[in-house]
PDB file of C-alpha atoms in Angstrom:
ATOM      1  CA  UNK R  18     163.435 246.932   7.127  1.00 80.00           C
ATOM      2  CA  UNK R  19     165.023 244.843   9.508  1.00 89.00           C
ATOM      3  CA  UNK R  20     168.085 245.858  12.021  1.00 91.00           C
ATOM      4  CA  UNK R  21     170.378 243.806   9.724  1.00 90.00           C
ATOM      5  CA  UNK R  22     169.304 246.159   6.731  1.00 92.00           C
ATOM      6  CA  UNK R  23     169.597 248.706   8.149  1.00 93.00           C
ATOM      7  CA  UNK R  24     173.527 248.280   9.673  1.00 93.00           C
ATOM      8  CA  UNK R  25     174.043 247.124   6.116  1.00 93.00           C
ATOM      9  CA  UNK R  26     172.603 250.660   4.298  1.00 94.00           C
ATOM     10  CA  UNK R  27     174.666 252.312   7.488  1.00 93.00           C
ATOM     11  CA  UNK R  28     177.853 250.821   6.959  1.00 93.00           C
ATOM     12  CA  UNK R  29     177.547 251.383   2.850  1.00 93.00           C
ATOM     13  CA  UNK R  30     176.326 255.488   3.601  1.00 95.00           C
ATOM     14  CA  UNK R  31     178.453 256.828   6.222  1.00 95.00           C
ATOM     15  CA  UNK R  32     181.555 256.022   4.363  1.00 95.00           C
ATOM     16  CA  UNK R  33     180.403 257.729   1.115  1.00 94.00           C
ATOM     17  CA  UNK R  34     178.785 260.851   3.425  1.00 95.00           C
ATOM     18  CA  UNK R  35     182.470 260.945   5.254  1.00 94.00           C
ATOM     19  CA  UNK R  36     183.978 261.116   1.311  1.00 93.00           C
ATOM     20  CA  UNK R  37     181.979 263.819   0.290  1.00 93.00           C
ATOM     21  CA  UNK R  38     182.446 265.958   3.892  1.00 92.00           C
ATOM     22  CA  UNK R  39     186.450 265.405   3.457  1.00 89.00           C
ATOM     23  CA  UNK R  40     186.567 266.382  -0.353  1.00 88.00           C
ATOM     24  CA  UNK R  41     183.832 269.793   0.622  1.00 87.00           C
ATOM     25  CA  UNK R  42     186.132 271.122   3.431  1.00 85.00           C
ATOM     26  CA  UNK R  43     189.942 270.324   2.323  1.00 82.00           C
ATOM     27  CA  UNK R  44     189.680 269.668  -1.436  1.00 79.00           C
ATOM     28  CA  UNK R  45     192.862 266.831  -1.092  1.00 78.00           C
ATOM     29  CA  UNK R  46     192.367 264.085  -3.018  1.00 80.00           C
ATOM     30  CA  UNK R  47     195.001 262.394  -0.985  1.00 80.00           C
ATOM     31  CA  UNK R  48     193.049 262.556   2.175  1.00 83.00           C
ATOM     32  CA  UNK R  49     192.583 259.545   4.438  1.00 85.00           C
ATOM     33  CA  UNK R  50     188.976 259.375   3.906  1.00 88.00           C
ATOM     34  CA  UNK R  51     188.959 259.985   0.376  1.00 89.00           C
ATOM     35  CA  UNK R  52     191.205 256.635  -0.420  1.00 89.00           C
ATOM     36  CA  UNK R  53     189.823 254.342   2.741  1.00 92.00           C
ATOM     37  CA  UNK R  54     186.346 255.001   2.155  1.00 92.00           C
ATOM     38  CA  UNK R  55     185.051 253.349  -1.178  1.00 93.00           C
ATOM     39  CA  UNK R  56     187.140 250.213   0.490  1.00 93.00           C
ATOM     40  CA  UNK R  57     185.162 250.103   3.572  1.00 91.00           C
ATOM     41  CA  UNK R  58     181.700 251.044   1.825  1.00 92.00           C
ATOM     42  CA  UNK R  59     182.654 247.870  -1.177  1.00 93.00           C
ATOM     43  CA  UNK R  60     184.303 245.361   1.452  1.00 93.00           C
ATOM     44  CA  UNK R  61     181.547 246.697   4.826  1.00 92.00           C
ATOM     45  CA  UNK R  62     178.475 247.677   2.757  1.00 91.00           C
ATOM     46  CA  UNK R  63     178.393 245.993  -0.914  1.00 92.00           C
ATOM     47  CA  UNK R  64     179.457 242.696  -0.479  1.00 92.00           C
ATOM     48  CA  UNK R  65     177.545 242.088   3.008  1.00 92.00           C
ATOM     49  CA  UNK R  66     174.353 243.380   1.304  1.00 92.00           C
ATOM     50  CA  UNK R  67     174.846 241.463  -1.777  1.00 92.00           C
ATOM     51  CA  UNK R  68     175.697 238.398   0.687  1.00 91.00           C
ATOM     52  CA  UNK R  69     171.935 238.735   2.643  1.00 92.00           C
ATOM     53  CA  UNK R  70     170.104 239.691  -0.217  1.00 93.00           C
ATOM     54  CA  UNK R  71     170.834 236.813  -2.306  1.00 93.00           C
ATOM     55  CA  UNK R  72     170.040 234.563   0.632  1.00 91.00           C
ATOM     56  CA  UNK R  73     173.948 233.289   1.173  1.00 91.00           C
ATOM     57  CA  UNK R  74     173.983 235.006   5.048  1.00 89.00           C
ATOM     58  CA  UNK R  75     170.797 232.948   5.950  1.00 89.00           C
ATOM     59  CA  UNK R  76     172.540 229.427   4.110  1.00 91.00           C
ATOM     60  CA  UNK R  77     176.041 230.414   5.877  1.00 90.00           C
ATOM     61  CA  UNK R  78     174.144 231.263   9.422  1.00 89.00           C
ATOM     62  CA  UNK R  79     171.322 229.432  11.587  1.00 88.00           C
ATOM     63  CA  UNK R  80     171.468 232.271  14.360  1.00 89.00           C
ATOM     64  CA  UNK R  81     170.559 235.545  11.857  1.00 90.00           C
ATOM     65  CA  UNK R  82     171.504 237.403  15.657  1.00 90.00           C
ATOM     66  CA  UNK R  83     174.790 236.720  15.276  1.00 89.00           C
ATOM     67  CA  UNK R  84     174.826 238.239  11.709  1.00 90.00           C
ATOM     68  CA  UNK R  85     173.408 241.529  12.712  1.00 92.00           C
ATOM     69  CA  UNK R  86     175.649 241.455  16.134  1.00 92.00           C
ATOM     70  CA  UNK R  87     178.866 240.993  13.936  1.00 91.00           C
ATOM     71  CA  UNK R  88     177.964 243.995  11.203  1.00 92.00           C
ATOM     72  CA  UNK R  89     176.651 246.318  14.541  1.00 94.00           C
ATOM     73  CA  UNK R  90     180.129 245.914  15.607  1.00 94.00           C
ATOM     74  CA  UNK R  91     181.453 246.656  11.419  1.00 93.00           C
ATOM     75  CA  UNK R  92     178.906 249.616  11.556  1.00 93.00           C
ATOM     76  CA  UNK R  93     180.774 250.688  15.028  1.00 95.00           C
ATOM     77  CA  UNK R  94     184.053 250.281  13.247  1.00 94.00           C
ATOM     78  CA  UNK R  95     183.013 252.359  10.530  1.00 94.00           C
ATOM     79  CA  UNK R  96     181.908 254.822  12.335  1.00 94.00           C
ATOM     80  CA  UNK R  97     184.948 255.401  14.981  1.00 94.00           C
ATOM     81  CA  UNK R  98     187.405 255.364  11.405  1.00 92.00           C
ATOM     82  CA  UNK R  99     184.770 258.086  10.053  1.00 92.00           C
ATOM     83  CA  UNK R 100     184.177 260.504  13.303  1.00 92.00           C
ATOM     84  CA  UNK R 101     188.447 259.800  13.709  1.00 91.00           C
ATOM     85  CA  UNK R 102     189.045 261.341   9.549  1.00 88.00           C
ATOM     86  CA  UNK R 103     187.258 263.969   9.776  1.00 86.00           C
ATOM     87  CA  UNK R 104     188.324 265.177  13.787  1.00 83.00           C
ATOM     88  CA  UNK R 105     191.367 266.950  12.141  1.00 73.00           C
ATOM     89  CA  UNK R 106     190.151 269.764   9.635  1.00 68.00           C
ATOM     90  CA  UNK R 107     192.470 271.448   6.912  1.00 63.00           C
ATOM     91  CA  UNK R 108     190.944 273.693   5.262  1.00 63.00           C
ATOM     92  CA  UNK R 109     190.648 273.936   1.184  1.00 57.00           C
ATOM     93  CA  UNK R 110     192.823 277.436   1.155  1.00 61.00           C
ATOM     94  CA  UNK R 111     195.039 275.739   3.375  1.00 60.00           C
ATOM     95  CA  UNK R 112     195.869 272.437   1.232  1.00 53.00           C
ATOM     96  CA  UNK R 113     197.238 275.245  -1.720  1.00 58.00           C
ATOM     97  CA  UNK R 114     199.860 277.092   0.870  1.00 58.00           C
ATOM     98  CA  UNK R 115     202.721 274.236   0.570  1.00 56.00           C
ATOM     99  CA  UNK R 116     205.129 275.129   3.498  1.00 53.00           C
ATOM    100  CA  UNK R 117     208.062 273.396   1.099  1.00 55.00           C
ATOM    101  CA  UNK R 118     207.856 275.581  -1.582  1.00 49.00           C
ATOM    102  CA  UNK R 119     207.665 279.269  -0.392  1.00 57.00           C
ATOM    103  CA  UNK R 120     211.066 280.027  -0.887  1.00 68.00           C
ATOM    104  CA  UNK R 121     211.117 278.943  -4.541  1.00 74.00           C
ATOM    105  CA  UNK R 122     210.784 281.294  -7.357  1.00 80.00           C
ATOM    106  CA  UNK R 123     209.055 280.744 -10.054  1.00 82.00           C
ATOM    107  CA  UNK R 124     211.894 279.606 -12.724  1.00 87.00           C
ATOM    108  CA  UNK R 125     213.367 276.920 -10.168  1.00 84.00           C
ATOM    109  CA  UNK R 126     210.120 275.584  -9.640  1.00 83.00           C
ATOM    110  CA  UNK R 127     209.463 275.013 -14.151  1.00 88.00           C
ATOM    111  CA  UNK R 128     213.300 273.378 -13.747  1.00 89.00           C
ATOM    112  CA  UNK R 129     211.588 271.225 -11.112  1.00 88.00           C
ATOM    113  CA  UNK R 130     208.715 270.305 -13.046  1.00 89.00           C
ATOM    114  CA  UNK R 131     211.132 269.818 -16.073  1.00 92.00           C
ATOM    115  CA  UNK R 132     213.022 267.287 -14.126  1.00 93.00           C
ATOM    116  CA  UNK R 133     210.531 265.600 -12.671  1.00 93.00           C
ATOM    117  CA  UNK R 134     209.173 264.709 -15.617  1.00 94.00           C
ATOM    118  CA  UNK R 135     212.563 263.337 -16.891  1.00 94.00           C
ATOM    119  CA  UNK R 136     213.212 261.413 -13.645  1.00 93.00           C
ATOM    120  CA  UNK R 137     209.511 260.055 -13.775  1.00 93.00           C
ATOM    121  CA  UNK R 138     209.742 259.125 -17.683  1.00 94.00           C
ATOM    122  CA  UNK R 139     213.147 257.260 -16.957  1.00 94.00           C
ATOM    123  CA  UNK R 140     211.556 255.448 -13.993  1.00 92.00           C
ATOM    124  CA  UNK R 141     208.607 254.376 -16.455  1.00 93.00           C
ATOM    125  CA  UNK R 142     210.803 252.980 -19.131  1.00 93.00           C
ATOM    126  CA  UNK R 143     213.028 250.920 -16.715  1.00 91.00           C
ATOM    127  CA  UNK R 144     210.269 249.098 -15.735  1.00 91.00           C
ATOM    128  CA  UNK R 145     208.496 248.789 -19.051  1.00 91.00           C
ATOM    129  CA  UNK R 146     212.291 247.790 -20.027  1.00 91.00           C
ATOM    130  CA  UNK R 147     212.433 245.182 -16.953  1.00 88.00           C
ATOM    131  CA  UNK R 148     208.834 244.031 -17.586  1.00 88.00           C
ATOM    132  CA  UNK R 149     209.663 243.147 -21.197  1.00 88.00           C
ATOM    133  CA  UNK R 150     212.512 241.405 -20.228  1.00 86.00           C
ATOM    134  CA  UNK R 151     210.688 239.127 -17.396  1.00 82.00           C
ATOM    135  CA  UNK R 152     208.043 238.037 -20.333  1.00 82.00           C
ATOM    136  CA  UNK R 153     205.071 240.709 -20.078  1.00 81.00           C
ATOM    137  CA  UNK R 154     203.094 241.386 -16.961  1.00 80.00           C
ATOM    138  CA  UNK R 155     201.645 237.549 -16.906  1.00 80.00           C
ATOM    139  CA  UNK R 156     204.634 236.004 -16.492  1.00 79.00           C
ATOM    140  CA  UNK R 157     206.293 238.775 -14.052  1.00 77.00           C
ATOM    141  CA  UNK R 158     203.105 238.884 -11.747  1.00 79.00           C
ATOM    142  CA  UNK R 159     201.158 235.538 -12.757  1.00 78.00           C
ATOM    143  CA  UNK R 160     202.709 233.992  -9.296  1.00 77.00           C
ATOM    144  CA  UNK R 161     203.032 234.379  -5.854  1.00 78.00           C
ATOM    145  CA  UNK R 162     206.056 236.961  -5.126  1.00 74.00           C
ATOM    146  CA  UNK R 163     206.279 238.316  -9.148  1.00 73.00           C
ATOM    147  CA  UNK R 164     208.554 241.085 -10.032  1.00 77.00           C
ATOM    148  CA  UNK R 165     210.825 242.264 -12.200  1.00 80.00           C
ATOM    149  CA  UNK R 166     214.670 242.623 -12.113  1.00 80.00           C
ATOM    150  CA  UNK R 167     217.354 243.305 -14.797  1.00 81.00           C
ATOM    151  CA  UNK R 168     220.802 242.525 -14.865  1.00 83.00           C
ATOM    152  CA  UNK R 169     222.138 246.157 -13.886  1.00 84.00           C
ATOM    153  CA  UNK R 170     221.412 247.193 -10.479  1.00 84.00           C
ATOM    154  CA  UNK R 171     221.115 250.951 -11.900  1.00 88.00           C
ATOM    155  CA  UNK R 172     217.896 249.428 -13.971  1.00 87.00           C
ATOM    156  CA  UNK R 173     216.965 247.718 -11.285  1.00 87.00           C
ATOM    157  CA  UNK R 174     216.211 250.790  -9.023  1.00 90.00           C
ATOM    158  CA  UNK R 175     215.859 253.526 -12.398  1.00 89.00           C
ATOM    159  CA  UNK R 176     211.969 253.085 -10.819  1.00 90.00           C
ATOM    160  CA  UNK R 177     212.914 254.090  -7.466  1.00 90.00           C
ATOM    161  CA  UNK R 178     213.035 257.803  -9.403  1.00 91.00           C
ATOM    162  CA  UNK R 179     209.359 257.635 -10.143  1.00 91.00           C
ATOM    163  CA  UNK R 180     209.440 258.452  -6.063  1.00 90.00           C
ATOM    164  CA  UNK R 181     211.705 261.260  -6.453  1.00 89.00           C
ATOM    165  CA  UNK R 182     209.508 262.827  -9.515  1.00 89.00           C
ATOM    166  CA  UNK R 183     206.713 262.545  -7.760  1.00 87.00           C
ATOM    167  CA  UNK R 184     208.235 264.910  -4.622  1.00 83.00           C
ATOM    168  CA  UNK R 185     209.586 267.701  -7.546  1.00 83.00           C
ATOM    169  CA  UNK R 186     206.204 267.710  -9.478  1.00 83.00           C
ATOM    170  CA  UNK R 187     204.083 268.855  -6.539  1.00 78.00           C
ATOM    171  CA  UNK R 188     206.893 270.895  -5.292  1.00 74.00           C
TER     172      UNK R 188
END
């Protein structure tokens, strides 16, 4: 195993181990390492590994020491990110304690859940309506700076209700 292969395999393994440790520590699906590490593993591990083992790197670079040095710097950056994301620890039990929901009784929480479902549905249906007006996904997003809109400003801003719905849902 060459140094390039070692750095490639470590660039793939370190983010995956970091994801496992983060999940084991806090059970938070929105932990930064759980969101970012799969992308790190793919972009800086799997893709370069594919280029290296298929001979693309050897055809593109005359001097493989440049590839080795570059992958070493990528590996060090991945290590720095992973170590930084694991530095601050939140226990799994602390995730259940939400500071913003302490004073809400069960009835109010149920009402907020109902409001969140209604607001989310209104936002989703408004988005789907605008998508239908725009001619579908391929017409709306098949070009640069694509998007959907409606004639009414109320309908155009209604999909933002999904943000409020998400906040209410977690309360």
